[in-house]
Coordinates of C-alpha atoms in Angstrom, one line a residue:
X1 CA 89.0 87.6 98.6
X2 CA 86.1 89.7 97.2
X3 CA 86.2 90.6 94.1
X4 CA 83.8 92.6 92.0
X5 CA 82.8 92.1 88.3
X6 CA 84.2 95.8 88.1
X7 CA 87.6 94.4 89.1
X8 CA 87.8 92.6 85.6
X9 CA 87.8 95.7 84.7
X10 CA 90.5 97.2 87.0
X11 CA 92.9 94.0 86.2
X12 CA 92.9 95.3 82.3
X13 CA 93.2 98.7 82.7
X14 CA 95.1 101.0 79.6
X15 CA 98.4 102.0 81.0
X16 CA 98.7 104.8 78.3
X17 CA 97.1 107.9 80.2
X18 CA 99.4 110.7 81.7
X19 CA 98.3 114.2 82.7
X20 CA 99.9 117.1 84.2
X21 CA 98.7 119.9 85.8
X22 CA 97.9 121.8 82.5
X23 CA 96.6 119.6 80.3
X24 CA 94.0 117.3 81.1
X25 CA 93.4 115.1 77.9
X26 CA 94.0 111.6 77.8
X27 CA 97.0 110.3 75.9
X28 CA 97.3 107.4 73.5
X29 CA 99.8 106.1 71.7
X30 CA 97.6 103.8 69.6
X31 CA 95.6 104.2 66.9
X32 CA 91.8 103.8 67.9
X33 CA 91.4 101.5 65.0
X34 CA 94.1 99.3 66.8
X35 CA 92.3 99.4 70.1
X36 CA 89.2 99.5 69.6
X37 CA 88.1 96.3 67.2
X38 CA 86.3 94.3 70.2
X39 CA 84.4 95.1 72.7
X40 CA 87.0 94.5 75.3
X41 CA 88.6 96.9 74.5
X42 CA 85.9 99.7 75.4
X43 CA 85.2 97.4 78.9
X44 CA 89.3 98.2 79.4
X45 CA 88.7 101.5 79.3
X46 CA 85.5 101.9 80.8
X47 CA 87.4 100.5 83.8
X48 CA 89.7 103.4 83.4
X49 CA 87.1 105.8 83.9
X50 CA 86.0 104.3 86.9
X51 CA 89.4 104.0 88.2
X52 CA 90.0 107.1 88.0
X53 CA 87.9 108.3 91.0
X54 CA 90.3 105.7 93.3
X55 CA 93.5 105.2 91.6
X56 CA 96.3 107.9 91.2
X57 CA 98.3 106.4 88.2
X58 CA 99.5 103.2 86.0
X59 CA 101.5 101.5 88.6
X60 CA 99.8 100.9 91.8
X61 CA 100.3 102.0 94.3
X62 CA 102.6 104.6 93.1
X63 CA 104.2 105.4 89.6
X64 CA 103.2 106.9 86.2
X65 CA 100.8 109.4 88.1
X66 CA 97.9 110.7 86.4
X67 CA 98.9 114.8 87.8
X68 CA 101.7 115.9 88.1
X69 CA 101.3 119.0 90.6
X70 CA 102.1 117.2 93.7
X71 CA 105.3 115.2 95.6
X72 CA 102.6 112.8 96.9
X73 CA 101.1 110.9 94.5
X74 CA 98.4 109.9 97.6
X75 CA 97.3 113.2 97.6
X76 CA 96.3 112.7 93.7
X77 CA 93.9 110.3 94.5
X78 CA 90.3 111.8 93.5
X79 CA 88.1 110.3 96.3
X80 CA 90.8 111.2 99.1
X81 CA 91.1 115.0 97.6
X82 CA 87.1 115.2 97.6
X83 CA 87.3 113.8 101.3
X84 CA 89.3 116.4 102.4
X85 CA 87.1 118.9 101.2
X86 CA 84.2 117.8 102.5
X87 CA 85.2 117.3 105.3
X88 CA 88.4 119.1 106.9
X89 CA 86.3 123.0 106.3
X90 CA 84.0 121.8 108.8
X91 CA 82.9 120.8 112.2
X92 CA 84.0 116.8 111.9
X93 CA 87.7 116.7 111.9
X94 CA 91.0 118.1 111.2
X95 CA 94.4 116.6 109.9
X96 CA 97.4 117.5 112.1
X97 CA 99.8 116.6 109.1
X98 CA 102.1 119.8 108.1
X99 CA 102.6 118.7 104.4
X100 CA 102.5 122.4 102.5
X101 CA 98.3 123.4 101.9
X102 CA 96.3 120.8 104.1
X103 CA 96.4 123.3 107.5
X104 CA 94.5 125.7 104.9
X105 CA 91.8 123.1 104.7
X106 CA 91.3 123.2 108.1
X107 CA 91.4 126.9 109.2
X108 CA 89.6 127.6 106.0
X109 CA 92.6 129.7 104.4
X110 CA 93.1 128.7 101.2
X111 CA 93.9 130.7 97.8
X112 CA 94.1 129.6 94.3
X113 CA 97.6 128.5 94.9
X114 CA 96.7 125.4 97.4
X115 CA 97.8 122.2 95.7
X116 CA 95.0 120.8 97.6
X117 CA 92.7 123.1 95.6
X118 CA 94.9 122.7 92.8
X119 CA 94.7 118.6 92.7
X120 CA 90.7 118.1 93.2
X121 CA 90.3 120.6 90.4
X122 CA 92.6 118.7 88.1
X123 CA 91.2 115.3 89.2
X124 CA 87.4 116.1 88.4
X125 CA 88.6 117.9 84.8
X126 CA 90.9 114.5 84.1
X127 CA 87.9 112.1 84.7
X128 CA 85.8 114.6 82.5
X129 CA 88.4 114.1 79.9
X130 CA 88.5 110.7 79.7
X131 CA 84.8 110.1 79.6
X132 CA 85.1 113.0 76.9
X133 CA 86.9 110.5 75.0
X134 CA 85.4 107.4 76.2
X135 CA 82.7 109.0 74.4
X136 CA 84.4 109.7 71.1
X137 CA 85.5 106.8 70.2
X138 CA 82.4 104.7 71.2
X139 CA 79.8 106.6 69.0
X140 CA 77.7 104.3 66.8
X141 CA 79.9 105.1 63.4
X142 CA 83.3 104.3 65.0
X143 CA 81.7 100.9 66.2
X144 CA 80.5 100.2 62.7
X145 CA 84.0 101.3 61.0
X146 CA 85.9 99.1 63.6
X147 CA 83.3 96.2 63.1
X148 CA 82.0 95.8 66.7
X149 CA 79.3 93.1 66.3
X150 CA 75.5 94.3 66.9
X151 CA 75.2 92.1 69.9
X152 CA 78.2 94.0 71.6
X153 CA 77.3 97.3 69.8
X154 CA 74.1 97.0 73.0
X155 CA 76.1 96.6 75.1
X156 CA 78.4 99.3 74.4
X157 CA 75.2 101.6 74.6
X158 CA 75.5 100.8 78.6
X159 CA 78.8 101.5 78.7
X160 CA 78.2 104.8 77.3
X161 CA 75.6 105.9 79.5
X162 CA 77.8 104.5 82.9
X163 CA 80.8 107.2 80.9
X164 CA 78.3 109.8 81.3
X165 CA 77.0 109.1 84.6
X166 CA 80.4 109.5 85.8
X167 CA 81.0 112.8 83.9
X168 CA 78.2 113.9 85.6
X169 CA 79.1 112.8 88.6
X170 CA 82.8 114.6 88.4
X171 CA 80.4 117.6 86.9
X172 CA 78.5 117.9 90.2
X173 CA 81.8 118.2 92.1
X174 CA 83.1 120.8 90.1
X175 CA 79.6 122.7 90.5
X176 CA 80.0 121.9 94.2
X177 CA 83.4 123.6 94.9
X178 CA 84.0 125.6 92.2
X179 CA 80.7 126.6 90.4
X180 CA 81.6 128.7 87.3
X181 CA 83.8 126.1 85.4
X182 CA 83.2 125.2 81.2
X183 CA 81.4 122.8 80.5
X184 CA 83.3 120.6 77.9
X185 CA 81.8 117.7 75.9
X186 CA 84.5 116.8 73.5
X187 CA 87.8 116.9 73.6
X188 CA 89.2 120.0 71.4
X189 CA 91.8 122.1 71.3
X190 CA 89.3 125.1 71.6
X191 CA 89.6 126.9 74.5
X192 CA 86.8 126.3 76.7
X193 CA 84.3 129.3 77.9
X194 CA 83.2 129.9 81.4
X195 CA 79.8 128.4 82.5
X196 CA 78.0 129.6 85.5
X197 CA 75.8 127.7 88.2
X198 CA 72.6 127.1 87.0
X199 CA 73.9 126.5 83.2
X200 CA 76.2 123.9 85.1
X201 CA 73.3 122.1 87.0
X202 CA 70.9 122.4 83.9
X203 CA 73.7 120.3 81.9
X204 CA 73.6 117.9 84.7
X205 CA 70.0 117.2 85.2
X206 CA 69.7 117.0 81.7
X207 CA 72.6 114.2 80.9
X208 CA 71.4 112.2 83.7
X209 CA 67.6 112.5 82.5
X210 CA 68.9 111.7 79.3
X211 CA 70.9 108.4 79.5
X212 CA 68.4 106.9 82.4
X213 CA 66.7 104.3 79.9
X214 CA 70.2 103.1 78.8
X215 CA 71.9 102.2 82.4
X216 CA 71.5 99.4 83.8
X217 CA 68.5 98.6 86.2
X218 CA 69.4 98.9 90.1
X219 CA 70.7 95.3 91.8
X220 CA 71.0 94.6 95.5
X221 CA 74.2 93.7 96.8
X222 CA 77.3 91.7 95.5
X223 CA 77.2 89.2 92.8
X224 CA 75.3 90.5 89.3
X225 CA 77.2 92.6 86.7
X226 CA 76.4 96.4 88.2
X227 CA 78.5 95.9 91.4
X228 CA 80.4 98.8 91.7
X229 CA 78.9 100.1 88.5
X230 CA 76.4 103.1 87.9
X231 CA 72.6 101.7 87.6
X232 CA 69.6 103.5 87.4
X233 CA 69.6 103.7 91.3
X234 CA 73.0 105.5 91.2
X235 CA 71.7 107.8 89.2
X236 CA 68.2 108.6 91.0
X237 CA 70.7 109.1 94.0
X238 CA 72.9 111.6 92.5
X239 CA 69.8 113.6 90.4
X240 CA 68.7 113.5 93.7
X241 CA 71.0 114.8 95.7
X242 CA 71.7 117.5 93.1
X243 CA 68.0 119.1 93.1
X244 CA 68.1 118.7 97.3
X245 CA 70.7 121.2 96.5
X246 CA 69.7 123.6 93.8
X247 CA 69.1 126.2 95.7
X248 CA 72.7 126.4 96.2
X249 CA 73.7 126.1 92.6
X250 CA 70.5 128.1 91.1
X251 CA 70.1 130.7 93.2
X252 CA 66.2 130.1 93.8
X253 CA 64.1 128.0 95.4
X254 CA 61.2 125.5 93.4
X255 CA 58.9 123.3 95.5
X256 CA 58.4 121.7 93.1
X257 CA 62.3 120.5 92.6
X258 CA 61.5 118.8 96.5
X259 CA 58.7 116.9 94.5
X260 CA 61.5 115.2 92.3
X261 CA 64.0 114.7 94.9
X262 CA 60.7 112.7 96.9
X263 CA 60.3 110.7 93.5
X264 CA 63.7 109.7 92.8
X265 CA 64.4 108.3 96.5
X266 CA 60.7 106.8 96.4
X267 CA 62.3 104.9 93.2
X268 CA 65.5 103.5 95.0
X269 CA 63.0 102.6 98.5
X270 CA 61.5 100.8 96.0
X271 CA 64.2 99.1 94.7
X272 CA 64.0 96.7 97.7
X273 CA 67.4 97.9 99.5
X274 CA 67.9 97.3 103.3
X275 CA 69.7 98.6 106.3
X276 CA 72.6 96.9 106.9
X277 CA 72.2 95.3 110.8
X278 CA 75.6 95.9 112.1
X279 CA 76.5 99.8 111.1
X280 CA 80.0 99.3 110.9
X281 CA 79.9 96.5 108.6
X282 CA 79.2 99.7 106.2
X283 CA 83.1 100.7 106.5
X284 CA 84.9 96.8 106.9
X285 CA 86.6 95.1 104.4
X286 CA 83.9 92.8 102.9
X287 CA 81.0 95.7 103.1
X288 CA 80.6 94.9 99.1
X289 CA 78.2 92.1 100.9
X290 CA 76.2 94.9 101.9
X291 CA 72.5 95.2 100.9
X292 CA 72.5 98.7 101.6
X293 CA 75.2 100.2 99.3
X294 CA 73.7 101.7 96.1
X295 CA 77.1 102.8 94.7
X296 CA 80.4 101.5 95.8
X297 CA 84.0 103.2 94.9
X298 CA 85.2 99.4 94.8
X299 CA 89.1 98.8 96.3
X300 CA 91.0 95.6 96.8
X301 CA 94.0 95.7 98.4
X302 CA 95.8 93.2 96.0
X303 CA 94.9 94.9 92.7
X304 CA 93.9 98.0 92.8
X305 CA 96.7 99.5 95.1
X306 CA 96.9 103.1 96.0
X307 CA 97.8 105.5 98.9
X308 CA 94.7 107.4 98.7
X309 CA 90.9 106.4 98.6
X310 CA 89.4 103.9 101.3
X311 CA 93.5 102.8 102.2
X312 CA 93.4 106.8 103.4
X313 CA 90.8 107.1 105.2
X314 CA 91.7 103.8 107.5
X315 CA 94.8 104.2 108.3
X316 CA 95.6 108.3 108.8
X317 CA 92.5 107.5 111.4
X318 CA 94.8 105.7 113.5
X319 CA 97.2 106.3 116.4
X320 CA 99.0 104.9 119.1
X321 CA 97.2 102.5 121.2
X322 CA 94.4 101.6 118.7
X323 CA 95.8 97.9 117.6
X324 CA 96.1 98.7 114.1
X325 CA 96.7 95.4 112.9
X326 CA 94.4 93.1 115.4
X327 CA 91.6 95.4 115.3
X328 CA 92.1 97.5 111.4
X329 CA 93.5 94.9 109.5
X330 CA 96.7 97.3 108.5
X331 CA 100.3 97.4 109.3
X332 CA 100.4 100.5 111.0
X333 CA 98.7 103.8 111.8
X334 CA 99.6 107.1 109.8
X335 CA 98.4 109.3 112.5
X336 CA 96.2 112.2 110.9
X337 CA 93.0 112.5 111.5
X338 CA 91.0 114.2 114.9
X339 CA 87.8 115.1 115.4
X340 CA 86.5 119.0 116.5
X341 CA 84.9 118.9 120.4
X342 CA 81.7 119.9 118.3
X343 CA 81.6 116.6 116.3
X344 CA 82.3 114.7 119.4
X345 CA 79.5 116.8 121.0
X346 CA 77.1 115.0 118.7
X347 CA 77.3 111.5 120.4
X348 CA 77.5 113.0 124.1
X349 CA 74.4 112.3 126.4
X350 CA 73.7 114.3 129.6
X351 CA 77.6 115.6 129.5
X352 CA 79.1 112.2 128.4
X353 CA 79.7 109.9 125.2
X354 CA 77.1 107.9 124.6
X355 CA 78.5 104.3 123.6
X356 CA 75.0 102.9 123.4
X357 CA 74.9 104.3 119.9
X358 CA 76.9 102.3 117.4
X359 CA 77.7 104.8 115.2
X360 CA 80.5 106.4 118.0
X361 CA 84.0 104.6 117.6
X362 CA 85.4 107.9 119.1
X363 CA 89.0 107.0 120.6
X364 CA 89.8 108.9 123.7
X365 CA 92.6 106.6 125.4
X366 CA 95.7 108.6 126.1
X367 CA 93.9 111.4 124.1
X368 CA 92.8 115.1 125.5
X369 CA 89.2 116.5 123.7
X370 CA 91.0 119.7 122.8
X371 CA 93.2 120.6 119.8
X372 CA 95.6 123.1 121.1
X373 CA 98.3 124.9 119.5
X374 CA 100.5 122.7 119.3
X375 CA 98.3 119.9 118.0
X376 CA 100.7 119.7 114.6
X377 CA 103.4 118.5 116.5
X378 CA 101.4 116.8 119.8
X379 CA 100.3 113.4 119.1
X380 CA 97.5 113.3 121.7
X381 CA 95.2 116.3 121.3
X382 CA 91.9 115.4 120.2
X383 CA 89.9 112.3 119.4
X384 CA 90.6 110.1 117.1
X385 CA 87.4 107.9 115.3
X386 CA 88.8 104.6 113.2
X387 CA 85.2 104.5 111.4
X388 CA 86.7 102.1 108.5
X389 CA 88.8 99.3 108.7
X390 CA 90.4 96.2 106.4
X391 CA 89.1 93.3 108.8
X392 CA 85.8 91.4 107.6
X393 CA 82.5 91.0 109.6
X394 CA 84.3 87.8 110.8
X395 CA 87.1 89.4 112.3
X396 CA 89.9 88.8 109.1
X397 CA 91.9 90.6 107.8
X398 CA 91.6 92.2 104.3
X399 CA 94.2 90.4 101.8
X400 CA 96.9 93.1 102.5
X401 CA 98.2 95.2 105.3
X402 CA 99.1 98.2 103.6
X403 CA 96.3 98.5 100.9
X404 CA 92.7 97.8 102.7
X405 CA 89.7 95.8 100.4
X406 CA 87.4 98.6 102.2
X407 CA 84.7 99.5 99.6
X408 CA 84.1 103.3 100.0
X409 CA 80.2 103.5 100.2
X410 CA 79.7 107.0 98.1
X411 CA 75.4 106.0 98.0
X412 CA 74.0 104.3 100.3
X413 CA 69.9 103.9 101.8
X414 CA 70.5 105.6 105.3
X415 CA 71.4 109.0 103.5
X416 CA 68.2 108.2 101.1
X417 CA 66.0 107.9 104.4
X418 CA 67.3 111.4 105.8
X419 CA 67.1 112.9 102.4
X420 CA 63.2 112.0 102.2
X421 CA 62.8 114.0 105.5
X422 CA 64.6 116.5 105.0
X423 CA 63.0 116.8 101.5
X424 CA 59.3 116.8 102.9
X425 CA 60.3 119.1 105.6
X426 CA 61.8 121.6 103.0
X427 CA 57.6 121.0 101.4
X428 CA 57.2 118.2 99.2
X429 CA 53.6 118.1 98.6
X430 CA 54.2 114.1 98.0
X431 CA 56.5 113.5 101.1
X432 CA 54.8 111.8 104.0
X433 CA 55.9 112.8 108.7
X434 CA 54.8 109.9 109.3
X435 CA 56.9 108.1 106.7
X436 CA 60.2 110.7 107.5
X437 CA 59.4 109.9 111.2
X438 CA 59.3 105.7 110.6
X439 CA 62.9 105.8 108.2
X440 CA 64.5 108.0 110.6
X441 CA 63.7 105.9 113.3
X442 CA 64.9 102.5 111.4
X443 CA 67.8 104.8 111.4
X444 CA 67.7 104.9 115.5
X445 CA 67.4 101.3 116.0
X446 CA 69.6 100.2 113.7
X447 CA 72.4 102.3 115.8
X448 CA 71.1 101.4 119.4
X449 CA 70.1 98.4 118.7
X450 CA 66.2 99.0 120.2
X451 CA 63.9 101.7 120.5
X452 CA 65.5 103.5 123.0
X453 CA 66.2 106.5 121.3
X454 CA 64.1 106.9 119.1
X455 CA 62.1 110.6 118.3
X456 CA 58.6 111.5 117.8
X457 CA 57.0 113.7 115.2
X458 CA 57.5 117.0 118.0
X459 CA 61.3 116.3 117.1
X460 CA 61.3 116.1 113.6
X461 CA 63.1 119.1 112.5
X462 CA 65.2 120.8 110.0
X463 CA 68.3 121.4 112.8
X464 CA 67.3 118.0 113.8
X465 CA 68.1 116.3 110.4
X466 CA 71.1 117.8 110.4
X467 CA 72.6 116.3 113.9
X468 CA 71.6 113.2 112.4
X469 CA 73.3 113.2 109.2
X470 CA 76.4 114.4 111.2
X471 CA 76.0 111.3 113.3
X472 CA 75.3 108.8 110.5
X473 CA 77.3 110.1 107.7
X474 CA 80.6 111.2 109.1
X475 CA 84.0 110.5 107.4
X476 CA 81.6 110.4 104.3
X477 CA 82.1 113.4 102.8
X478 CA 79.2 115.2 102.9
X479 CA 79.6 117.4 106.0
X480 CA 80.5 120.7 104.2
X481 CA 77.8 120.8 101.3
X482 CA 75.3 120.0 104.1
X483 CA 76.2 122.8 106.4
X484 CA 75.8 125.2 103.4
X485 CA 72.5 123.5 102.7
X486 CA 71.5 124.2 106.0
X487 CA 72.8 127.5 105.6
X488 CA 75.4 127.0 108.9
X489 CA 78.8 127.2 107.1
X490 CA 80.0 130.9 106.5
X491 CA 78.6 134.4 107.7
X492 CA 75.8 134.3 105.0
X493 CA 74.2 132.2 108.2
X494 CA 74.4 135.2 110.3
X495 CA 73.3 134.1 113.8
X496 CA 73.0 130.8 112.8
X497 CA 76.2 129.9 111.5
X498 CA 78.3 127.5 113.4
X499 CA 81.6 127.9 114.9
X500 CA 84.1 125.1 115.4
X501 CA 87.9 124.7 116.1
X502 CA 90.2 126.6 113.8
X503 CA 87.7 127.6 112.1
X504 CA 88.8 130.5 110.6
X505 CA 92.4 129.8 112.4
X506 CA 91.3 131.2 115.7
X507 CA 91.6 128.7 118.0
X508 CA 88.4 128.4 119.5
X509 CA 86.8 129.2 115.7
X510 CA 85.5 132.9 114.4
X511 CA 83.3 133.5 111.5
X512 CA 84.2 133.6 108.2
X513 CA 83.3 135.2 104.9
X514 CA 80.6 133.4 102.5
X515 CA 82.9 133.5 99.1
X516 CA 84.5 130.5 101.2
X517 CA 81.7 128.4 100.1
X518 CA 83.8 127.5 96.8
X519 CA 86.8 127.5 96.3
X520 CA 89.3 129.3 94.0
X521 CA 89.6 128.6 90.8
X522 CA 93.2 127.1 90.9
X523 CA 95.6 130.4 89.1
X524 CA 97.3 127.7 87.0
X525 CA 93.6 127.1 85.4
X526 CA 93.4 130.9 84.9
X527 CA 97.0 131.6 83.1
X528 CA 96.4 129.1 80.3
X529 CA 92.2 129.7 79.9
X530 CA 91.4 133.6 79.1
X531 CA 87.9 132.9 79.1
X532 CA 88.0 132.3 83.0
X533 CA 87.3 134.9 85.4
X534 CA 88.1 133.7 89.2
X535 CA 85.3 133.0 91.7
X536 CA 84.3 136.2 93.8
X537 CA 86.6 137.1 96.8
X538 CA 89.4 135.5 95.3

């Protein structure tokens, strides 16, 4: 079985956290003069931080939940909650499941009181808290009062700047969805102010420029310390990613942030990653051997069990007919997720799917394309797409059927080649056609297999990047920030704003209002913080 240097971490995890729906902060029942005299201690919880964004509580795969605002501790998992809304707003798929809130995801109907709102909200300020005090009891005097020696005192320095990588990471998610949220740095029992967009993205930019010299440097594949760890390459990627989007958060454009985006990915291309050869191996269950992946959500089906993250998104991907065992390497599908027509129109050629491109595992045995009414109780409408399984490259099985070993790729190269394009179409004065036009083309072959379908420079577009990311990074989560990037998601579009099933819960999809572009600050959030005022059309 794989397993990761992070999964030292994961095996010694601190079993004294607990968190309920209002209050956030990280218990512990010891004295942090107990805990922390060695520098195991801080690697201990340095792995909780990072299991934080997988795992839902102490006792995997349920039990001792970290919220407490849901009957499913699967749904408290913080990587399946940000899938979901990424994705189910959008053009790529739906879930037929009735549990109470999700159908809200899809018809894009939610209010402040969806526990699906409610849970990603508490899950990004929970992994804020704990780097918070990560943080405060791993500053230089507590390591000198509890006699950390110097040599692990360095070391320590990493870990700090990997605690506030990851609080900027959970940072840019709450930007994302809910914009105007405080920005907290230590834990107190002040109540926090309200922060808006552009304060919120400053902060970020600013951490990540600020702990870059103390991460560790990038590494290619599986087998040095950083697997599954934030390097420098993680972090180019996500200060990336959040200047490809500041026009969202800031409310103005700057060329010259398209400049930095170019320099950052130039960094990671530089780096020495590589396309994986077989795309699916991306999604299987030993895709840690991956030269591609810059940063992994690392899972292992043995010990670090859960109902949500990577073991999600295989198996509620699965129905009837599609050999979960043989061909997923799990004990059964959970039936869940379909695709919209205009996903599946994506991969169609001259009015048909088009199988010659690897990236299409679109099911359609025993299926119909359309999601009618009655698609909550049907079992057959729509496609189904079984994008991630628990079986190796060699056809075995992960080393359980109900938890997968499936790796959830959150950074990887392919996105940084379509992010260079897009960047130097958006006017980067140092981005490069020809250069776009050769890394989306790597992209081409890679999924055909030859040059058959591969574009020239008349092609390279905008609209055209777009199709292309919704072809490459489906079941990612990235869908929904993109379409607002592109300006396609709401009526702020006008014209050009797409329509999809349900959207909107009209069956064959209206437009909708642009406040949907965040979501609600949760009313639970809002009765205990006075200092909040909710998000606009809420």
């Amino acid at each position: 079985m794989k397993k990761l240097k992070l999964s030292t971490f994961i095996l010694i995890l601190f079993t004294s956290f607990s968190c309920t729906d209002l209050e956030t902060l990280p218990k512990n029942t010891l004295l942090p003069n107990v805990l922390f005299q060695d520098e195991g201690s801080y690697i201990s919880y340095l792995a909780k931080l990072y299991g934080s964004l997988t795992l839902t509580g102490q006792d995997g795969p349920n039990g001792s939940g970290d919220i407490s605002i849901i009957n499913d501790e699967g749904f408290g998992s913080y990587i399946r909650a940000y899938w979901k809304a990424q994705i189910l707003p959008t053009d790529e798929a739906m879930i037929r499941w009735t549990d109470a809130g999700i159908q809200d995801l899809n018809f894009m109907t939610w209010s402040s009181e969806n526990q699906f709102v409610r849970v990603l909200y508490y899950r990004i300020m929970y992994t804020i808290s704990l780097c918070n005090d990560f943080l405060a009891v791993s500053t230089d005097e507590s390591l000198q009062a509890n006699g950390v020696s110097e040599e692990s005192q360095q070391r320590i320095k990493t870990y700090r700047a990997e605690a506030r990588f990851l609080r900027a990471l959970a940072y840019w998610h709450g930007l994302d969805f809910y914009r105007n949220i405080p920005i907290i740095t230590k834990i107190s029992s002040t109540i926090p102010i309200q922060s808006t967009g552009p304060e919120l993205y400053d902060f970020i930019i600013n951490e990540l420029n600020e702990i870059e010299p103390d991460l560790g440097d990038p590494e290619i594949g599986f087998g040095g310390p950083y697997y599954g760890r934030a390097t420098k390459g993680a972090l180019w990627m996500l200060r990336a990613k959040v200047k490809l989007n500041h026009v969202i958060y800031t409310e103005s454009e700057s060329a010259a942030l398209y400049d930095d985006v170019i320099d950052d990915l130039n960094q990671i291309i530089n780096v020495g990653y590589t396309l994986e050869g077989e795309y699916l191996n991306l999604f299987n269950a030993d895709n840690h051997t991956s030269n591609e992946v810059i940063f992994a959500l690392t899972h292992d089906g043995t010990y670090s069990q859960s109902w949500g993250g990577t073991t999600f998104m295989v198996r509620a991907a699965l129905f009837e007919g599609m050999e979960a065992e043989s061909l997923y390497g799990v004990g059964g599908g959970w039936s869940g997720i379909i695709t919209t027509t205009q996903f599946n129109d994506l991969f169609e050629k001259d009015g048909v799917l088009d199988y010659q491109d690897e990236r299409n595992v679109l099911f359609t045995t025993g299926r119909i394309e359309a999601i009618t009414e009655n698609f909550r109780s049907t079992l057959t409408d729509g496609f189904a797409a079984g994008k991630y399984t628990n079986v190796t490259k060699d056809g075995v099985a992960g080393s359980n059927l109900d938890h997968v070993d499936t790796d959830f790729p959150m950074f990887r190269l392919a996105d940084v080649y379509l992010m260079y394009a897009e960047a130097t179409l958006r006017g980067a004065s140092n981005g490069d056609r020809a250069t776009s036009l050769n890394y989306l083309n790597a992209i081409k072959e890679r999924a055909y297999g030859d040059v058959s379908a591969n574009i020239s420079d008349v092609d390279l577009s905008l609209d055209y990047i777009l199709e292309e990311r919704g072809r490459e990074l489906y079941f990612e989560a990235h869908r929904r920030i993109d379409l607002i990037r592109f300006n396609k998601f709401t009526d702020r579009a006008g014209v050009n704003e797409l329509i999809w099933d349900w959207k909107g819960q009209a069956i064959d999809g209206i437009s909708v209002s642009s406040h949907l572009e965040i979501f609600p600050i949760p009313s639970s959030e809002l009765g205990v913080n006075s200092n909040l005022i909710q998000n606009e059309g809420y």
